[in-house]
Phi, psi and omega in degrees: 000131199270134163288149179249127181289132184253149181262069182277341167092207164107183180223100182268144180250117172251125199221132189261119180255112167255124170254176182287140174327131173068008173259032181294324182280353176281311179298314192301323151330282164333283175314327173281346166298314183305320215270304191302342181269281194309347158295318173314342198260146202270353169269002174296132161229038156113185175202153174221146179256110178251151173234132175284132173329298192256020172237047192310012182242016195228105173285146155245151172230115157263125183220111179270139186241154166297324167200193190270327161313320166288332181273321166327291180302322168285315164317315164269021168279171185284329188294323180284319179303311177292299183298322180299320184276337152298349181261322177281353151327314202253020181263149181263311179183202187142208179196158180231146157240117157283157174192145177274137183279111182266309180220164196218125169238126181293171178261175173258355163254137165311132177322155173266135184308000000 
């Protein structure tokens, strides 16, 4: 059965994080804490954390939101300030790109948690 492409919309932020060498386990724990905070926000559509295979101190965070206003509300929250502080302590550099989700195509296998 073919899956149908949908135009769900939404707001996505892609964050590239370069962390202090060897800080991976502490960074991943700080990210889990931050993602739990984000998960509780009503506009949250989920987050994922990926590590670059040949650069162990480079991570990508993908965070999806119902809309830009929902993300802005979360970014201004006390929870984001607390969780973000822990991530920033381990960060050496990086970038952030915001974008609108135009279309989403579901896969055959459900996403991993």
